[in-house]
Amino acid sequence: MVCFGPCCSRACAGCFCSGSGLRRAVSMSATQTHSQRPGGSGGALHDAAKAALAAVEPAWLAVRTAREALDLPDFTLLHAGPPLADPRHLAAPLRMSCVLACLYEGWAHDDAEAVRLLAGGRITLQAAQDHGAVTPLAAVISPRSALVEVVDLASYPSTPARAWSLLSSGAGPQLRFGVGDRAILARMAWRDGALAEVLGACLRVGSIPLWPLAEAGLRGGDDLHARTAAAQLALSACLQARLDAGAWAGDDAERHGVSAMLAASPLFFLTLWMAACHLLLAAAAGSSAPGSTLVVGLAGNGEQVGIRLAGRPGAWFVAPAGAPSGPRLDTAASVDAAPFLGDSGVIDAMGFGGQALARAPETASALAPWLPDDWRQRPARLLTAHIPRLASLGLHAALDAAAVASSGRAPLVTVAMLDAAGVRGLLGRGLYMPPVELFTRAAAAVRADLAPPPATPTALPTRIQS
């Protein structure tokens, strides 16, 4: 059963997924175009894309395996970022996660065999975004992986738009950190077993709209990328209410384990919001908006950073990726951070994360030494969409590559730093600024699609001499 508006479960009374007005239109102001705002560049080109984006109402519908949701076959892994230049030569954190995935799926008996499979091209590696999914940092999606399924309630159930991301399993050893810790295998098994079953039972009560949770997060100091603590508190209250009301009829120990994880995992909401932002931007990409330079994908694969634009959503524009910078968990360790890695930049492209640091004083304070002087003003120059529910929070949405190009200022991405060697894993929170040149080149290519074809020269009449 799907909840359309206030949560259909009495178990959710009083939690953040209940209350009136959940189905209010996320409408676009018809009078405000991008050309009327600082940094604007031809708002009419974006109107269809912005209207499509603004109408989406993302909701968490279910938990499904990648085999079921994406029809993902054996010996296939989905990674973050643009397609790999050479899938046989991977950035170390991504390679470590691929090795663990091969062991987990039973495709290899040990590390050496997994490495041979990868180096020999036996394992197919594809970009997750090209399958409608997003994955955090170095994490890969394999057939057994449990995914969160996020749908657009505005189009459900007739022609539902969907997006997927990995189901988070909380704190501790994680595939996304890109290390070879064998404890991660047990964590993956729990995620795809007990956790998926318990949360799946909660969702059979009804879907959970995500905008109210995101708004709660923004009001509570989240940027919805580096910090999701307030949004997660709201989500945890909703899920716990359903568990307390008997949504899970199985083993009590499993229920208590899930409850404990939800309460102790302030970033659990992150992958849900990644899927929601991918769904929102996919609507802009599917709006038949030729020439639109709205950014609908921003991600890294550990070697290259890539963006996709609404006017040509099937094309990746890429450039060499730099590494994020920020405060280290271990200030004494002098190890290199890996180049930008992960699909979570979709959050920042939507207008959150680095573009919403004004709502997140704790994150902004931690990153202060690495922030540009204009970090408070920059988002208003680069974002183009006006969504009423965000305007009340002083936020705009939708990154515009043309605005990046014309201003010469890169967007801000709040993303974790990983050890480039694939040994230490998480190094700390970071800030990444992709190269402006990438946006300039992509915007020019998409705008060139609008140029009329060159006229065919008309032959001059031949003079006939008498």
Coordinates of C-alpha atoms in Angstrom, one line a residue:
M1 CA 0.0 0.0 0.0
V2 CA 1.3 3.5 -0.8
C3 CA 0.7 6.5 1.3
F4 CA -0.6 9.6 -0.7
G5 CA -0.3 12.5 1.6
P6 CA -0.5 12.1 5.4
C7 CA 0.9 8.7 6.4
C8 CA -1.7 6.0 6.1
S9 CA -0.5 4.3 9.3
R10 CA -1.8 5.3 12.7
A11 CA 1.7 4.1 13.9
C12 CA 3.1 7.3 12.3
A13 CA 0.9 9.7 14.1
G14 CA 3.0 12.6 15.3
C15 CA 6.1 11.6 13.3
F16 CA 7.6 13.7 10.5
C17 CA 6.1 11.5 7.7
S18 CA 2.6 12.5 8.9
G19 CA 0.7 15.7 9.0
S20 CA -1.2 17.8 6.5
G21 CA 0.0 19.2 3.3
L22 CA 2.4 16.5 2.3
R23 CA 0.9 16.5 -1.2
R24 CA 1.0 20.2 -1.7
A25 CA 2.4 21.1 -5.1
V26 CA 6.1 21.8 -5.3
S27 CA 5.3 24.3 -8.0
M28 CA 7.6 26.7 -9.8
S29 CA 7.0 30.4 -9.7
A30 CA 5.8 31.2 -13.2
T31 CA 7.1 34.8 -13.0
Q32 CA 10.7 34.1 -11.9
T33 CA 13.1 32.8 -14.5
H34 CA 16.8 32.2 -14.3
S35 CA 17.5 35.3 -16.4
Q36 CA 15.9 37.4 -13.6
R37 CA 18.4 36.1 -11.0
P38 CA 22.1 36.8 -10.4
G39 CA 24.2 34.7 -12.8
G40 CA 21.2 33.9 -14.9
S41 CA 21.6 32.8 -18.5
G42 CA 18.6 32.3 -20.6
G43 CA 15.9 31.0 -18.2
A44 CA 13.5 30.1 -21.0
L45 CA 15.7 27.2 -22.0
H46 CA 15.3 25.7 -18.5
D47 CA 11.5 26.2 -18.0
A48 CA 10.4 22.7 -18.9
A49 CA 13.3 21.1 -16.9
K50 CA 12.6 23.2 -13.9
A51 CA 8.9 22.6 -14.0
A52 CA 9.4 18.9 -14.2
L53 CA 11.9 18.9 -11.4
A54 CA 9.7 21.0 -9.1
A55 CA 6.7 18.7 -9.5
V56 CA 8.4 15.5 -8.1
E57 CA 7.3 14.2 -4.7
P58 CA 9.9 11.6 -3.8
A59 CA 9.0 8.8 -1.3
W60 CA 10.7 5.7 0.0
L61 CA 8.6 2.8 -1.4
A62 CA 10.5 -0.4 -0.8
V63 CA 13.7 -2.3 -0.4
R64 CA 14.7 -4.6 -3.3
T65 CA 17.8 -6.5 -4.4
A66 CA 19.7 -5.1 -7.4
R67 CA 18.9 -8.3 -9.3
E68 CA 15.2 -7.6 -8.9
A69 CA 15.2 -3.8 -9.2
L70 CA 17.8 -3.4 -12.0
D71 CA 17.8 -6.9 -13.5
L72 CA 21.5 -6.9 -12.7
P73 CA 23.2 -10.1 -13.9
D74 CA 26.0 -12.0 -12.3
F75 CA 29.6 -10.8 -12.8
T76 CA 28.4 -7.2 -13.1
L77 CA 29.1 -4.4 -10.7
L78 CA 27.9 -0.8 -10.7
H79 CA 30.2 1.9 -9.6
A80 CA 29.9 5.7 -8.8
G81 CA 30.8 8.4 -11.3
P82 CA 31.2 8.4 -15.1
P83 CA 32.1 5.2 -17.0
L84 CA 35.6 4.1 -16.3
A85 CA 38.3 4.9 -18.9
D86 CA 39.8 1.4 -18.3
P87 CA 37.8 -1.0 -16.1
R88 CA 40.8 -3.2 -15.7
H89 CA 42.7 -0.4 -13.9
L90 CA 40.8 1.0 -11.0
A91 CA 41.5 3.6 -8.3
A92 CA 42.6 1.7 -5.2
P93 CA 39.5 2.3 -3.0
L94 CA 37.2 1.2 -5.8
R95 CA 39.3 -1.9 -6.5
M96 CA 39.2 -2.9 -2.8
S97 CA 35.4 -2.6 -2.9
C98 CA 35.1 -4.6 -6.1
V99 CA 37.3 -7.4 -4.6
L100 CA 35.0 -7.6 -1.6
A101 CA 31.9 -7.7 -3.8
C102 CA 33.4 -10.5 -5.8
L103 CA 34.0 -12.5 -2.6
Y104 CA 30.5 -11.7 -1.3
E105 CA 28.8 -12.8 -4.5
G106 CA 30.8 -16.0 -4.5
W107 CA 32.5 -15.2 -7.8
A108 CA 36.0 -15.5 -6.3
H109 CA 37.4 -17.6 -3.4
D110 CA 40.1 -15.2 -2.4
D111 CA 41.5 -11.8 -3.2
A112 CA 43.9 -13.0 -5.8
E113 CA 41.2 -14.7 -7.8
A114 CA 39.0 -11.5 -7.5
V115 CA 41.9 -9.4 -8.8
R116 CA 42.4 -11.7 -11.7
L117 CA 38.8 -11.6 -12.6
L118 CA 38.9 -7.8 -12.6
A119 CA 42.2 -7.4 -14.4
G120 CA 41.0 -9.9 -17.1
G121 CA 37.8 -8.1 -17.8
R122 CA 35.6 -11.0 -16.5
I123 CA 33.8 -8.6 -14.3
T124 CA 31.7 -6.0 -16.1
L125 CA 31.9 -2.6 -14.4
Q126 CA 29.3 0.0 -15.4
A127 CA 28.2 3.5 -14.1
A128 CA 25.4 3.2 -11.6
Q129 CA 23.7 6.4 -12.9
D130 CA 23.4 4.8 -16.3
H131 CA 21.1 2.3 -14.6
G132 CA 19.0 4.8 -12.7
A133 CA 20.9 4.2 -9.5
V134 CA 23.4 6.1 -7.3
T135 CA 26.0 4.7 -5.0
P136 CA 28.1 6.5 -2.3
L137 CA 31.9 6.9 -2.4
A138 CA 33.7 3.6 -3.3
A139 CA 30.7 1.4 -2.8
V140 CA 29.7 -0.9 -5.7
I141 CA 26.3 -2.4 -6.3
S142 CA 26.2 -6.2 -6.9
P143 CA 23.2 -8.4 -7.7
R144 CA 22.5 -9.3 -4.0
S145 CA 22.8 -5.7 -2.8
A146 CA 19.7 -4.4 -1.0
L147 CA 18.6 -1.1 -2.6
V148 CA 16.2 1.6 -1.4
E149 CA 13.6 2.3 -4.0
V150 CA 12.4 5.9 -4.2
V151 CA 9.4 6.8 -6.4
D152 CA 7.6 9.9 -7.4
L153 CA 4.2 10.0 -5.7
A154 CA 3.0 12.5 -8.2
S155 CA 3.2 9.9 -10.9
Y156 CA 2.5 6.8 -8.8
P157 CA 1.1 4.3 -9.6
S158 CA 0.3 5.0 -13.2
T159 CA 3.8 5.7 -14.7
P160 CA 6.0 5.9 -11.6
A161 CA 9.5 7.3 -12.0
R162 CA 12.0 5.5 -9.8
A163 CA 15.5 5.8 -8.5
W164 CA 17.6 3.5 -6.4
S165 CA 20.6 3.6 -4.0
L166 CA 22.3 1.3 -1.6
L167 CA 20.5 0.5 1.6
S168 CA 22.8 1.9 4.4
S169 CA 23.7 -0.4 7.2
G170 CA 24.8 2.3 9.7
A171 CA 28.2 3.0 11.2
G172 CA 31.2 0.7 11.4
P173 CA 33.0 -1.2 8.6
Q174 CA 31.4 -0.2 5.3
L175 CA 32.0 -1.0 1.6
R176 CA 31.9 2.7 0.7
F177 CA 35.2 3.4 2.5
G178 CA 37.2 1.4 0.0
V179 CA 39.2 -0.9 2.2
G180 CA 39.6 -4.7 2.4
D181 CA 38.3 -5.2 5.9
R182 CA 36.6 -8.7 6.0
A183 CA 34.2 -7.5 8.7
I184 CA 32.5 -5.6 5.8
L185 CA 31.3 -9.0 4.4
A186 CA 29.3 -9.7 7.5
R187 CA 27.9 -6.2 7.4
M188 CA 26.8 -6.7 3.8
A189 CA 25.1 -10.0 4.7
W190 CA 23.2 -8.4 7.6
R191 CA 22.2 -5.5 5.3
D192 CA 20.8 -7.8 2.6
G193 CA 19.2 -10.1 5.1
A194 CA 17.7 -9.0 8.5
L195 CA 17.9 -5.3 7.8
A196 CA 16.2 -5.5 4.4
E197 CA 13.5 -7.7 5.8
V198 CA 12.7 -5.6 8.8
L199 CA 12.6 -2.3 6.9
G200 CA 10.7 -3.9 4.0
A201 CA 8.0 -4.8 6.5
C202 CA 7.9 -1.2 7.8
L203 CA 7.4 0.0 4.2
R204 CA 4.6 -2.4 3.5
V205 CA 2.6 -0.2 5.9
G206 CA 3.0 2.6 3.5
S207 CA 5.6 4.7 1.7
I208 CA 7.4 7.4 3.4
P209 CA 7.5 10.9 1.8
L210 CA 11.0 12.3 1.9
W211 CA 10.5 16.1 1.4
P212 CA 9.2 16.5 5.0
L213 CA 12.2 14.7 6.4
A214 CA 14.6 16.8 4.3
E215 CA 12.8 20.0 5.5
A216 CA 13.2 18.8 9.1
G217 CA 16.8 18.2 8.4
L218 CA 17.4 21.7 6.9
R219 CA 15.6 23.3 9.8
G220 CA 17.7 21.2 12.2
G221 CA 21.2 22.2 10.9
D222 CA 21.7 19.6 8.1
D223 CA 23.2 20.3 4.7
L224 CA 21.7 16.9 3.7
H225 CA 25.1 15.6 2.5
A226 CA 27.9 15.9 5.0
R227 CA 25.3 16.0 7.8
T228 CA 21.9 14.4 7.8
A229 CA 21.4 14.0 11.6
A230 CA 18.2 15.9 12.0
A231 CA 16.6 14.3 8.9
Q232 CA 17.6 10.9 10.2
L233 CA 16.1 11.6 13.6
A234 CA 12.8 12.3 11.9
L235 CA 13.0 9.2 9.8
S236 CA 14.0 7.0 12.7
A237 CA 11.0 8.2 14.7
C238 CA 8.7 7.3 11.8
L239 CA 10.2 3.8 11.4
Q240 CA 10.3 3.2 15.1
A241 CA 6.6 4.1 15.4
R242 CA 5.8 1.4 12.8
L243 CA 8.0 -1.1 14.5
D244 CA 6.3 -0.4 17.9
A245 CA 2.9 -0.8 16.2
G246 CA 3.8 -4.3 15.0
A247 CA 4.9 -3.8 11.4
W248 CA 7.6 -6.5 12.0
A249 CA 6.2 -9.8 13.3
G250 CA 9.5 -11.7 13.2
D251 CA 12.3 -12.2 15.7
D252 CA 12.6 -9.5 18.4
A253 CA 16.4 -9.6 18.3
E254 CA 16.3 -8.5 14.7
R255 CA 13.9 -5.7 15.5
H256 CA 16.0 -4.5 18.3
G257 CA 19.2 -4.7 16.2
V258 CA 17.6 -2.5 13.5
S259 CA 16.2 0.0 16.0
A260 CA 19.7 0.3 17.6
M261 CA 21.3 0.9 14.2
L262 CA 18.8 3.6 13.2
A263 CA 19.3 5.4 16.5
A264 CA 23.1 5.3 16.2
S265 CA 23.5 6.2 12.5
P266 CA 23.1 9.9 11.8
L267 CA 24.0 9.4 8.1
F268 CA 21.5 6.6 7.4
F269 CA 19.3 9.1 5.6
L270 CA 22.0 9.9 3.1
T271 CA 21.5 7.2 0.5
L272 CA 17.8 7.8 0.5
W273 CA 18.4 11.5 -0.2
M274 CA 20.9 10.6 -2.9
A275 CA 18.2 8.5 -4.6
A276 CA 15.6 11.3 -4.1
C277 CA 17.9 13.9 -5.7
H278 CA 18.7 11.6 -8.6
L279 CA 14.9 11.2 -9.1
L280 CA 14.3 14.9 -9.0
L281 CA 17.1 15.7 -11.5
A282 CA 16.1 12.7 -13.7
A283 CA 12.7 14.5 -14.1
A284 CA 14.6 17.5 -15.4
A285 CA 16.6 15.3 -17.7
G286 CA 13.5 13.7 -19.1
S287 CA 11.6 16.9 -19.8
S288 CA 12.7 17.2 -23.5
A289 CA 14.6 20.4 -22.8
P290 CA 17.1 20.8 -25.6
G291 CA 19.7 23.4 -24.8
S292 CA 19.1 23.2 -21.0
T293 CA 22.3 23.4 -19.1
L294 CA 20.9 22.3 -15.7
V295 CA 23.3 19.8 -14.1
V296 CA 21.5 16.5 -13.6
G297 CA 24.5 14.4 -12.6
L298 CA 27.8 15.3 -10.8
A299 CA 30.0 12.4 -9.7
G300 CA 33.5 11.0 -9.5
N301 CA 35.0 7.5 -10.1
G302 CA 38.3 8.1 -8.3
E303 CA 40.0 9.2 -11.5
Q304 CA 37.6 11.5 -13.4
V305 CA 34.8 13.8 -12.4
G306 CA 31.8 13.8 -14.7
I307 CA 28.7 15.9 -15.2
R308 CA 25.5 15.3 -17.2
L309 CA 23.3 18.2 -18.4
A310 CA 19.5 18.2 -18.9
G311 CA 19.9 19.2 -22.6
R312 CA 22.0 16.0 -23.3
P313 CA 21.4 13.7 -20.3
G314 CA 22.9 10.6 -21.9
A315 CA 26.3 12.2 -22.3
W316 CA 29.0 12.4 -19.7
F317 CA 31.4 15.3 -19.8
V318 CA 34.5 14.5 -17.9
A319 CA 37.8 15.9 -16.6
P320 CA 40.6 14.7 -14.3
A321 CA 39.3 14.7 -10.7
G322 CA 41.1 16.4 -7.9
A323 CA 40.9 15.3 -4.2
P324 CA 38.7 16.9 -1.6
S325 CA 40.3 18.8 1.2
G326 CA 39.2 19.1 4.8
P327 CA 39.8 18.3 8.5
R328 CA 41.3 14.9 9.1
L329 CA 40.2 12.4 11.7
D330 CA 43.8 11.6 12.3
T331 CA 45.7 14.8 12.1
A332 CA 49.1 13.0 12.5
A333 CA 48.6 10.8 9.4
S334 CA 50.1 12.2 6.2
V335 CA 48.4 10.2 3.6
D336 CA 46.9 11.3 0.3
A337 CA 43.2 11.6 -0.2
A338 CA 41.7 9.9 -3.2
P339 CA 40.4 11.9 -6.1
F340 CA 36.7 12.7 -6.0
L341 CA 34.7 9.5 -5.7
G342 CA 31.0 8.8 -5.4
D343 CA 27.6 9.7 -6.8
S344 CA 26.6 11.8 -3.8
G345 CA 27.4 15.0 -5.7
V346 CA 23.9 14.7 -7.1
I347 CA 22.8 16.2 -3.8
D348 CA 25.0 19.3 -4.3
A349 CA 23.8 19.6 -7.9
M350 CA 20.2 19.7 -6.6
G351 CA 21.2 22.6 -4.4
F352 CA 22.0 20.9 -1.0
G353 CA 25.3 19.9 0.5
G354 CA 27.9 22.5 -0.4
Q355 CA 25.2 24.8 -1.7
A356 CA 23.2 24.7 1.6
L357 CA 26.0 25.3 4.1
A358 CA 24.3 28.4 5.3
R359 CA 21.7 26.1 6.9
A360 CA 24.4 23.9 8.4
P361 CA 26.5 25.9 10.9
E362 CA 28.3 22.9 12.3
T363 CA 29.5 21.6 8.9
A364 CA 30.4 25.1 7.8
S365 CA 32.4 25.7 10.9
A366 CA 34.3 22.4 10.4
L367 CA 35.1 23.3 6.8
A368 CA 35.7 27.0 7.3
P369 CA 39.5 26.9 6.5
W370 CA 38.8 25.4 3.1
L371 CA 35.7 27.4 2.1
P372 CA 36.0 30.3 -0.4
D373 CA 35.3 33.8 0.8
D374 CA 32.0 34.0 -1.1
W375 CA 30.6 30.6 0.0
R376 CA 27.5 32.2 1.4
Q377 CA 26.8 34.2 -1.8
R378 CA 27.9 31.7 -4.4
P379 CA 24.9 29.4 -4.4
A380 CA 22.5 32.2 -5.4
R381 CA 24.7 32.8 -8.5
L382 CA 24.8 29.2 -9.6
L383 CA 21.3 27.8 -8.7
T384 CA 18.4 28.5 -11.0
A385 CA 15.1 26.9 -9.8
H386 CA 12.7 28.5 -7.3
I387 CA 10.8 25.9 -5.2
P388 CA 8.4 27.4 -2.6
R389 CA 9.1 24.9 0.1
L390 CA 12.8 25.6 -0.2
A391 CA 12.4 29.4 -0.7
S392 CA 11.0 29.5 2.8
L393 CA 14.4 28.2 4.0
G394 CA 16.3 30.7 1.9
L395 CA 17.4 28.1 -0.6
H396 CA 17.2 27.7 -4.3
A397 CA 17.7 24.6 -6.4
A398 CA 19.2 23.2 -9.6
L399 CA 22.8 23.9 -10.5
D400 CA 23.3 25.6 -13.9
A401 CA 26.5 24.8 -15.8
A402 CA 26.1 28.0 -17.8
A403 CA 26.0 30.0 -14.6
V404 CA 29.2 28.3 -13.4
A405 CA 30.8 29.1 -16.7
S406 CA 29.8 32.8 -16.8
S407 CA 30.7 33.4 -13.1
G408 CA 33.9 31.5 -13.2
R409 CA 33.0 30.0 -9.8
A410 CA 32.8 26.3 -9.1
P411 CA 30.0 24.7 -7.1
L412 CA 30.9 23.4 -3.7
V413 CA 30.5 19.7 -3.0
T414 CA 30.7 18.3 0.6
V415 CA 32.1 14.8 0.3
A416 CA 34.1 12.5 2.5
M417 CA 37.8 12.0 2.0
L418 CA 39.1 8.4 1.4
D419 CA 42.7 7.1 1.6
A420 CA 44.0 7.0 -2.0
A421 CA 45.9 3.8 -1.2
G422 CA 42.7 1.9 -0.1
V423 CA 44.2 1.1 3.3
R424 CA 43.0 3.6 5.9
G425 CA 39.5 4.2 4.5
L426 CA 37.7 7.3 5.8
L427 CA 40.1 10.2 6.4
G428 CA 37.5 12.8 7.3
R429 CA 34.9 15.2 5.9
G430 CA 36.0 17.2 2.8
L431 CA 35.1 19.9 0.4
Y432 CA 35.5 19.5 -3.4
M433 CA 35.3 22.1 -6.1
P434 CA 35.1 20.6 -9.6
P435 CA 36.9 22.5 -12.4
V436 CA 35.0 25.4 -13.9
E437 CA 36.4 24.4 -17.3
L438 CA 34.3 21.2 -17.2
F439 CA 31.1 23.2 -16.9
T440 CA 32.2 25.7 -19.6
R441 CA 32.9 22.9 -22.0
A442 CA 29.7 21.0 -21.3
A443 CA 27.4 24.1 -21.5
A444 CA 29.0 25.1 -24.8
A445 CA 28.4 21.6 -26.2
V446 CA 24.8 21.5 -25.2
R447 CA 24.0 25.0 -26.4
A448 CA 25.7 24.1 -29.7
D449 CA 22.9 21.6 -30.1
L450 CA 20.5 24.5 -30.6
A451 CA 22.5 26.0 -33.5
P452 CA 20.7 25.6 -36.8
P453 CA 22.5 23.5 -39.4
P454 CA 24.7 25.4 -41.8
A455 CA 22.8 26.5 -44.9
T456 CA 23.4 24.7 -48.1
P457 CA 25.0 27.2 -50.6
T458 CA 22.6 28.1 -53.4
A459 CA 24.1 27.6 -56.9
L460 CA 24.2 30.9 -58.8
P461 CA 22.4 30.7 -62.2
T462 CA 24.7 30.2 -65.1
R463 CA 24.8 33.0 -67.7
I464 CA 24.2 31.7 -71.1
Q465 CA 26.0 33.6 -73.8
S466 CA 24.2 34.1 -77.0

